[in-house]
PDB file of C-alpha atoms and ligand atoms in Angstrom:
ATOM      1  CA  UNK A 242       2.324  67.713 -26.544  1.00 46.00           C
ATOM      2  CA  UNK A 243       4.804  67.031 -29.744  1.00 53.00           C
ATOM      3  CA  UNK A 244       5.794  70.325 -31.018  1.00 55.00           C
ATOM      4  CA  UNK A 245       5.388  70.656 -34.431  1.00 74.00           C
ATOM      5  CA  UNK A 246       7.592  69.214 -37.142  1.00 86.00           C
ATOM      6  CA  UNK A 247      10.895  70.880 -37.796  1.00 86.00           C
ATOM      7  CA  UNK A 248      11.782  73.606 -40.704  1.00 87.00           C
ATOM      8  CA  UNK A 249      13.484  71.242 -42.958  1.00 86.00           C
ATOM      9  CA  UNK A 250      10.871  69.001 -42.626  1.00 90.00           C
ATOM     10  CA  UNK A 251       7.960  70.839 -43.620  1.00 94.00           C
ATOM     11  CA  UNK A 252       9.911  71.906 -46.537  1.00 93.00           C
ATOM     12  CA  UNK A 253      10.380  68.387 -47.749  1.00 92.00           C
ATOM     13  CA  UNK A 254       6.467  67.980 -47.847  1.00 93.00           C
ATOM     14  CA  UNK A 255       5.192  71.443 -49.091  1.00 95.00           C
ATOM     15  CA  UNK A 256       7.596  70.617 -51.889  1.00 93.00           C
ATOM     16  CA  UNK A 257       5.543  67.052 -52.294  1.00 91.00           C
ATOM     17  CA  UNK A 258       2.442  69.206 -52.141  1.00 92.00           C
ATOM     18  CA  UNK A 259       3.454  71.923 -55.350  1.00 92.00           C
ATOM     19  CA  UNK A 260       4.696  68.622 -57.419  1.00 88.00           C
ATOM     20  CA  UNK A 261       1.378  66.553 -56.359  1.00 86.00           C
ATOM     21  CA  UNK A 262       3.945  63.887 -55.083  1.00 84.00           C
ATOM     22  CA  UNK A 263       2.631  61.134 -53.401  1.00 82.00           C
ATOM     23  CA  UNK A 264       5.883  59.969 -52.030  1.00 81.00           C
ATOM     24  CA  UNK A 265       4.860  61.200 -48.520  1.00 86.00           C
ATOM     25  CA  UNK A 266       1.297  60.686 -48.255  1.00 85.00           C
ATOM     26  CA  UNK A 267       0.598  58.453 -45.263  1.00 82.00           C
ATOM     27  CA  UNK A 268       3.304  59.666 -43.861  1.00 85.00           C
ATOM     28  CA  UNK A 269       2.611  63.223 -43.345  1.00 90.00           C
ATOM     29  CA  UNK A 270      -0.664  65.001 -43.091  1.00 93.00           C
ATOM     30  CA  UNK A 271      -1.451  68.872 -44.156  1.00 95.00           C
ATOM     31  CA  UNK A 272      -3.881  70.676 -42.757  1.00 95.00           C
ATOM     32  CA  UNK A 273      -4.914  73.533 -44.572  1.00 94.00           C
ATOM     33  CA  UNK A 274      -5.647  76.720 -41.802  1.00 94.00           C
ATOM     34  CA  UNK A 275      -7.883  78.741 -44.643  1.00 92.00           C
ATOM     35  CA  UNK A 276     -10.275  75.527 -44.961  1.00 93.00           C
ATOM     36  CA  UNK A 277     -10.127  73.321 -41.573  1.00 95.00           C
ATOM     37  CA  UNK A 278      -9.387  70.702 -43.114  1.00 95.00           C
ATOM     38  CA  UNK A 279      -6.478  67.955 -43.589  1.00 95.00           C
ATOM     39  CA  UNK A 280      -5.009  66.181 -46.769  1.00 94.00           C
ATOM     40  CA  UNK A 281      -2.517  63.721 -47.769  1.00 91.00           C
ATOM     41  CA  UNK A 282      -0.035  66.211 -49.774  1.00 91.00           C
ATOM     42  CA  UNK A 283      -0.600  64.835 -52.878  1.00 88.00           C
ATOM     43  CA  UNK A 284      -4.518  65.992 -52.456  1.00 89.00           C
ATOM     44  CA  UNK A 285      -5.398  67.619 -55.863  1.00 77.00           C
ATOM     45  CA  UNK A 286      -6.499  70.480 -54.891  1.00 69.00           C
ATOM     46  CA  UNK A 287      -5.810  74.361 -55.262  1.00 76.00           C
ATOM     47  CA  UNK A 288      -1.928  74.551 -53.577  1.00 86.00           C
ATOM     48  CA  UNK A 289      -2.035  76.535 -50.471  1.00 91.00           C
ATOM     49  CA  UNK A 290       0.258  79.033 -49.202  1.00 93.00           C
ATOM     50  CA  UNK A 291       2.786  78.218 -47.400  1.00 94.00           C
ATOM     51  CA  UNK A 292       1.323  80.176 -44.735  1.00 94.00           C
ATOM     52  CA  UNK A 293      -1.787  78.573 -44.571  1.00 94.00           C
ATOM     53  CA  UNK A 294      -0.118  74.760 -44.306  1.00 95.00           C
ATOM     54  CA  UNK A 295       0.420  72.740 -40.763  1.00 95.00           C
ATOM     55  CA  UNK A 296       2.598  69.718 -41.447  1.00 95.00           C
ATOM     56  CA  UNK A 297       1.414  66.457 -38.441  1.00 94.00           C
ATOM     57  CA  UNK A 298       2.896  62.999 -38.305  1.00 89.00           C
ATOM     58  CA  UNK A 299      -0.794  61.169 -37.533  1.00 87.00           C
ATOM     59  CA  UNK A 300      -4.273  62.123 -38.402  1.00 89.00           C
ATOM     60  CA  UNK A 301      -4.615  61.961 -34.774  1.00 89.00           C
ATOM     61  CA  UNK A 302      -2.145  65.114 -34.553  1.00 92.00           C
ATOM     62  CA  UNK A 303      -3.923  66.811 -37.098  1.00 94.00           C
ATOM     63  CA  UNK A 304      -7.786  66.149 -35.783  1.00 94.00           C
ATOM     64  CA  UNK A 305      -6.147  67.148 -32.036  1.00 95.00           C
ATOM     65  CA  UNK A 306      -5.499  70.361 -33.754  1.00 95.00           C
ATOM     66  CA  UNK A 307      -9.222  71.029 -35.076  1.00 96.00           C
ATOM     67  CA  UNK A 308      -8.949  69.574 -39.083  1.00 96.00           C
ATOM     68  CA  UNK A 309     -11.381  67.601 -40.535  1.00 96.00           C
ATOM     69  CA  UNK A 310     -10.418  65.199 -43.351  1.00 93.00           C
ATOM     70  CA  UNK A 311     -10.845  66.154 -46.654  1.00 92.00           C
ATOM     71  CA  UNK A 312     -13.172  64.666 -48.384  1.00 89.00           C
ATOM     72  CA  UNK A 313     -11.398  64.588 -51.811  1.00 87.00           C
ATOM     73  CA  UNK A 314      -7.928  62.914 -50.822  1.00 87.00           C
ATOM     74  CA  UNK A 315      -9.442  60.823 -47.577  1.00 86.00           C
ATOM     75  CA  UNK A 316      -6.423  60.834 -45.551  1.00 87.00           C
ATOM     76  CA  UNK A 317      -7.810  58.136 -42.921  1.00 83.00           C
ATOM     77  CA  UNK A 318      -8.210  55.394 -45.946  1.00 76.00           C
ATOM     78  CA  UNK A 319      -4.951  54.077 -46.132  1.00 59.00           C
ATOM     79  CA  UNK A 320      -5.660  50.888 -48.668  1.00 51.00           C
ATOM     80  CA  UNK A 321      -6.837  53.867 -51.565  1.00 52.00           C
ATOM     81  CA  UNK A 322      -4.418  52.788 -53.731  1.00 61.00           C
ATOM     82  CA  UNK A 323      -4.071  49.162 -53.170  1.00 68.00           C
ATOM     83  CA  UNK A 324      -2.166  46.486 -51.305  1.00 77.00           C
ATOM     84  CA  UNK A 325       1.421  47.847 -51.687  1.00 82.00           C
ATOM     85  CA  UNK A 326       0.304  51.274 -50.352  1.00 81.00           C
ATOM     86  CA  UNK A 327      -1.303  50.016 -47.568  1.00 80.00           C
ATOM     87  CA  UNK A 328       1.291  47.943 -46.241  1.00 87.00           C
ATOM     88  CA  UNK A 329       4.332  51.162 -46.953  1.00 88.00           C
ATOM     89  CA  UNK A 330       1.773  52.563 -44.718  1.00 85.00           C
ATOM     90  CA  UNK A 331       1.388  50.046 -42.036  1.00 88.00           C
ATOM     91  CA  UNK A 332       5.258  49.974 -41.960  1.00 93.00           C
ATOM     92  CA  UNK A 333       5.512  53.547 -41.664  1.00 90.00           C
ATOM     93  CA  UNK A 334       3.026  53.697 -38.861  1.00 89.00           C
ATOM     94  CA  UNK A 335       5.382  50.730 -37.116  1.00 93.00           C
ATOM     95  CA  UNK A 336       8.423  52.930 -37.623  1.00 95.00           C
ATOM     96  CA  UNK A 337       6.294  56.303 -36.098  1.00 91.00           C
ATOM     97  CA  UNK A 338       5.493  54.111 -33.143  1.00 92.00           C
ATOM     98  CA  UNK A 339       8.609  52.073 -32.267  1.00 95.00           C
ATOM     99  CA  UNK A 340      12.044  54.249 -33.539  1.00 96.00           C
ATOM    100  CA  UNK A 341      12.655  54.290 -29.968  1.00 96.00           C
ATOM    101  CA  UNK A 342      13.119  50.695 -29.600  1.00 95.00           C
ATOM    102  CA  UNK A 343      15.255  47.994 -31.236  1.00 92.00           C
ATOM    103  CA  UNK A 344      13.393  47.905 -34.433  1.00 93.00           C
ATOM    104  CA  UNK A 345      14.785  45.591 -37.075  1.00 95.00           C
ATOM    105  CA  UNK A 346      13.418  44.641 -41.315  1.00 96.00           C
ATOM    106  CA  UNK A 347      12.705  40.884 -39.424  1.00 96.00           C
ATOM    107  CA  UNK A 348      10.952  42.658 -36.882  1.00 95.00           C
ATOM    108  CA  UNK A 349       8.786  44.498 -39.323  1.00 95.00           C
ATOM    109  CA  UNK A 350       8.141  41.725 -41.663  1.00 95.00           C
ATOM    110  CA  UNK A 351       7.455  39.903 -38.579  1.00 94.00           C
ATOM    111  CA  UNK A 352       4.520  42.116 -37.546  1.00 93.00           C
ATOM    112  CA  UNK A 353       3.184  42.333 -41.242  1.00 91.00           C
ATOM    113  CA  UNK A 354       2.828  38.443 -41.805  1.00 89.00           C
ATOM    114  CA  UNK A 355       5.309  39.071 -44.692  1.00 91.00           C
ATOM    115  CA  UNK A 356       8.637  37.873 -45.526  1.00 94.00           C
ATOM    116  CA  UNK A 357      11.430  40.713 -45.340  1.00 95.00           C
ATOM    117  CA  UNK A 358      12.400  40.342 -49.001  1.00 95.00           C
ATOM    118  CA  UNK A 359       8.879  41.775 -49.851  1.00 93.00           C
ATOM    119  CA  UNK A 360       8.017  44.153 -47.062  1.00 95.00           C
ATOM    120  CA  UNK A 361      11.885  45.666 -47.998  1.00 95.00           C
ATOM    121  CA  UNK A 362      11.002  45.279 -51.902  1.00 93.00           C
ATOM    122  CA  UNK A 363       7.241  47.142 -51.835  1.00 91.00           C
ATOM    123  CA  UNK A 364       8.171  49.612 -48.802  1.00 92.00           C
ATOM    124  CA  UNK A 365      10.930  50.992 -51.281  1.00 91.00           C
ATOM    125  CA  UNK A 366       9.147  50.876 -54.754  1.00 88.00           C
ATOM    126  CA  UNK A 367       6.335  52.245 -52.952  1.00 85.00           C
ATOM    127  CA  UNK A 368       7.788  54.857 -51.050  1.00 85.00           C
ATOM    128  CA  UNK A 369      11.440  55.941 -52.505  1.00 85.00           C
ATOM    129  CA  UNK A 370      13.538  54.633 -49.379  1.00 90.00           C
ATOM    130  CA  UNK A 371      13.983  51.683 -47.146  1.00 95.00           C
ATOM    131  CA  UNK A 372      12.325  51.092 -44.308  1.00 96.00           C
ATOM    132  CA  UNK A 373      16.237  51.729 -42.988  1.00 96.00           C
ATOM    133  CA  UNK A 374      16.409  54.750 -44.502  1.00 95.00           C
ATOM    134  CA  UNK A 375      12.796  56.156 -43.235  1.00 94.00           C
ATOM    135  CA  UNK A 376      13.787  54.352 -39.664  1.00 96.00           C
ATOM    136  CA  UNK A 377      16.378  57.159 -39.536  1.00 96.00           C
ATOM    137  CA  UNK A 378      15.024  59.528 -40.599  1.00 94.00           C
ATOM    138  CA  UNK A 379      12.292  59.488 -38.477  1.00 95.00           C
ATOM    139  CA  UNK A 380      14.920  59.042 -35.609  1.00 96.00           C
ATOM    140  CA  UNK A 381      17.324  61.926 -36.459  1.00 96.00           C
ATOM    141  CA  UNK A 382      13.939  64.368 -36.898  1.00 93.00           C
ATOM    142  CA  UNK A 383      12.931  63.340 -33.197  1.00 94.00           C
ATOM    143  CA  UNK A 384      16.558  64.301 -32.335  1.00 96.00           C
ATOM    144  CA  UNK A 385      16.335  67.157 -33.535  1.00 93.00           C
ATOM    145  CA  UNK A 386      13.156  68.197 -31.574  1.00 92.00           C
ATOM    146  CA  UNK A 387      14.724  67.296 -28.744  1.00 94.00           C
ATOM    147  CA  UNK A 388      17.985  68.843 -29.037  1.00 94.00           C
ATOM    148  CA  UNK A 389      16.086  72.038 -29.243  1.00 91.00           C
ATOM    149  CA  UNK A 390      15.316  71.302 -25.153  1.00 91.00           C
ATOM    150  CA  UNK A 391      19.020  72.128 -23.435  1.00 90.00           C
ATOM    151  CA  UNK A 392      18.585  70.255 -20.750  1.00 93.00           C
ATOM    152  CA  UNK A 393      19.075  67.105 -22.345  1.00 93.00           C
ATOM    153  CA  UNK A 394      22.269  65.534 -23.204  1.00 95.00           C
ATOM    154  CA  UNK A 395      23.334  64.425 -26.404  1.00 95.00           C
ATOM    155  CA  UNK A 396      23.610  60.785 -24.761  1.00 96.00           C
ATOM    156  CA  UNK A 397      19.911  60.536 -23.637  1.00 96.00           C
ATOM    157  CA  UNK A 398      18.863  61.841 -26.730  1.00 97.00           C
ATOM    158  CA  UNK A 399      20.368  59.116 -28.584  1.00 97.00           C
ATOM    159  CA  UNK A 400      18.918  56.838 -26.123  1.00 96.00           C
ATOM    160  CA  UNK A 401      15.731  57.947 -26.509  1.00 97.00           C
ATOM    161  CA  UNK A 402      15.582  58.155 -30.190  1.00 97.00           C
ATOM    162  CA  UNK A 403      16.826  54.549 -30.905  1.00 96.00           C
ATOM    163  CA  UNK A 404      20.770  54.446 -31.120  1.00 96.00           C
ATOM    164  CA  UNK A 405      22.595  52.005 -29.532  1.00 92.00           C
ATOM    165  CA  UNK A 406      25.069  54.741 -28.557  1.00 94.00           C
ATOM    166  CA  UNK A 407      25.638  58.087 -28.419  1.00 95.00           C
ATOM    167  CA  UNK A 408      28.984  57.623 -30.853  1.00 96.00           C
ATOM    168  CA  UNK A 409      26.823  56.176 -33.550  1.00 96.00           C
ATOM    169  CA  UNK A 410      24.195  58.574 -33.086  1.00 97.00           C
ATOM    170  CA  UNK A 411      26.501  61.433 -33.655  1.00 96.00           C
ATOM    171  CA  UNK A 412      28.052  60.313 -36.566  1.00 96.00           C
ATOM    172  CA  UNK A 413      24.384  59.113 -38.444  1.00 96.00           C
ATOM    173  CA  UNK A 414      23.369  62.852 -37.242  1.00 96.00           C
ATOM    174  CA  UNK A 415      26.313  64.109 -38.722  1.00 96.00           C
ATOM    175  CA  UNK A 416      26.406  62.282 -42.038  1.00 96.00           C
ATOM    176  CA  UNK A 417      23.090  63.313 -42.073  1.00 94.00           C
ATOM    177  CA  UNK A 418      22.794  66.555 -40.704  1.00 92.00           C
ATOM    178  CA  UNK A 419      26.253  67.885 -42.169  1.00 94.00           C
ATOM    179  CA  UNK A 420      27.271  68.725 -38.650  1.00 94.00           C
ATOM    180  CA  UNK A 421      27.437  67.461 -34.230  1.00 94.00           C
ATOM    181  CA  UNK A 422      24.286  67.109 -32.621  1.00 95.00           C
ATOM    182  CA  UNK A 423      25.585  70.118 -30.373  1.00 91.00           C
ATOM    183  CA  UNK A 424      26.645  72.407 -33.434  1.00 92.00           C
ATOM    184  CA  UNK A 425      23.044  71.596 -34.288  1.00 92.00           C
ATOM    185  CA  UNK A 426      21.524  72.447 -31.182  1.00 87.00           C
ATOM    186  CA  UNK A 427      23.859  75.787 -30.820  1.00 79.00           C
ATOM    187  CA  UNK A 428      22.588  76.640 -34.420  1.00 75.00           C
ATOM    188  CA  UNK A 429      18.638  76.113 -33.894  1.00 68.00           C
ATOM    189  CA  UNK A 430      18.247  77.591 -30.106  1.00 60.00           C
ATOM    190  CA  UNK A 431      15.287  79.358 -30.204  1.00 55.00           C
ATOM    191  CA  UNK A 432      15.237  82.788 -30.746  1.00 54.00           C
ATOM    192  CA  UNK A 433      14.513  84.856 -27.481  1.00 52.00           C
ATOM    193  CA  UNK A 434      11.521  87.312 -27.605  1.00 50.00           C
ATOM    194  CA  UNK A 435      14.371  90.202 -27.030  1.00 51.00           C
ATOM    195  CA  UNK A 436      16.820  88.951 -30.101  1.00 53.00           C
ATOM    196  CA  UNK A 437      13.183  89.059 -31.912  1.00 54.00           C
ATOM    197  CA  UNK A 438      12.394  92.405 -31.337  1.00 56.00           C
ATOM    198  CA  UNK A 439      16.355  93.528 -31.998  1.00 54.00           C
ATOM    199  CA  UNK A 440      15.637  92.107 -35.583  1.00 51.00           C
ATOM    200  CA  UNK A 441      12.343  93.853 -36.088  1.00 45.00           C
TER     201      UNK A 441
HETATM  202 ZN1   ZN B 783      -7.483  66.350 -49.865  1.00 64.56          ZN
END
């Protein structure tokens, strides 16, 4: 199973969630541990606490873990707010599923029955970014789940996540990141149940 989504992450979308932002809805879902259920985070209702919010990719992540969908925000009706927002949404569900592969605009607008002038002009009106830009992004966050294994290699990784090379995916992580995949990983380890306790 997917661990869940990093730190930085889920700070990104519980800030969506105290503006009401709707810049990452379909994208993320929230599930709210006090209620049982899950909500796009621009659901108007009462903000939770931090503590109380579990950030998934999919509604599928988010039912696996036990939420039902609210019935306020309906997470699983993508075409809510019209046309445009369904298809940012059917693009961002193509990025979720193929960042791994070759995945190009032409390949996108392909899929979509649309020309890439549009699907590029409604994905970013719609959403804030690219489909470039959230193609990324959504590759350097896998990379960073997996960097937090140490048994695999800064080249697979890159493999695995979508780069043609490791060279270019160190210096997108780094642009992006602010430093090496490896300073990353060295950085992030996870904290040992010893180093815990020696804090406490
Ligand atoms: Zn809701």
């Amino acid at each position: 199973m997917k661990p869940t989504v990093t730190d930085e992450v889920f700070d990104r979308v519980y800030e969506t969630i105290l503006r009401r932002d709707a810049s990452l809805d379909g994208r993320y879902y929230v599930g709210i541990v006090s209620t049982g259920i899950f909500c796009r985070p621009s659901c108007r209702s009462r903000t939770p606490k931090p503590e109380n919010v579990r950030v998934y990719e999919s509604i599928e992540e988010a039912r696996q873990a036990g939420f039902r969908a609210c019935k306020r925000c309906r997470p699983e009706t993508p075409g809510k707010e019209g046309p445009d927002a369904a298809m940012a949404s059917a693009v961002t569900d193509l990025i979720r599923k193929h960042y791994a592969e070759n995945l190009t605009l032409g390949d996108l607008a392909a899929r979509l029955n649309v020309s890439p002038f549009h699907l590029q002009r409604v994905y970013k009106k719609t959403t804030g970014s690219t489909p470039a830009q959230w193609l990324l992004q959504t590759r350097l966050e896998e990379a960073k789940r997996q960097l937090a294994d140490p048994s695999r290699s800064v080249t697979d990784i890159a493999a695995a996540v979508g780069f043609r090379s490791a060279s270019h995916f160190s210096y997108a992580f780094r642009k992006a990141v602010g430093c090496p995949p490896n300073d990353y990983r060295g950085n992030n380890r996870p904290v040992s149940a010893a180093e815990e306790e020696n804090k406490a």
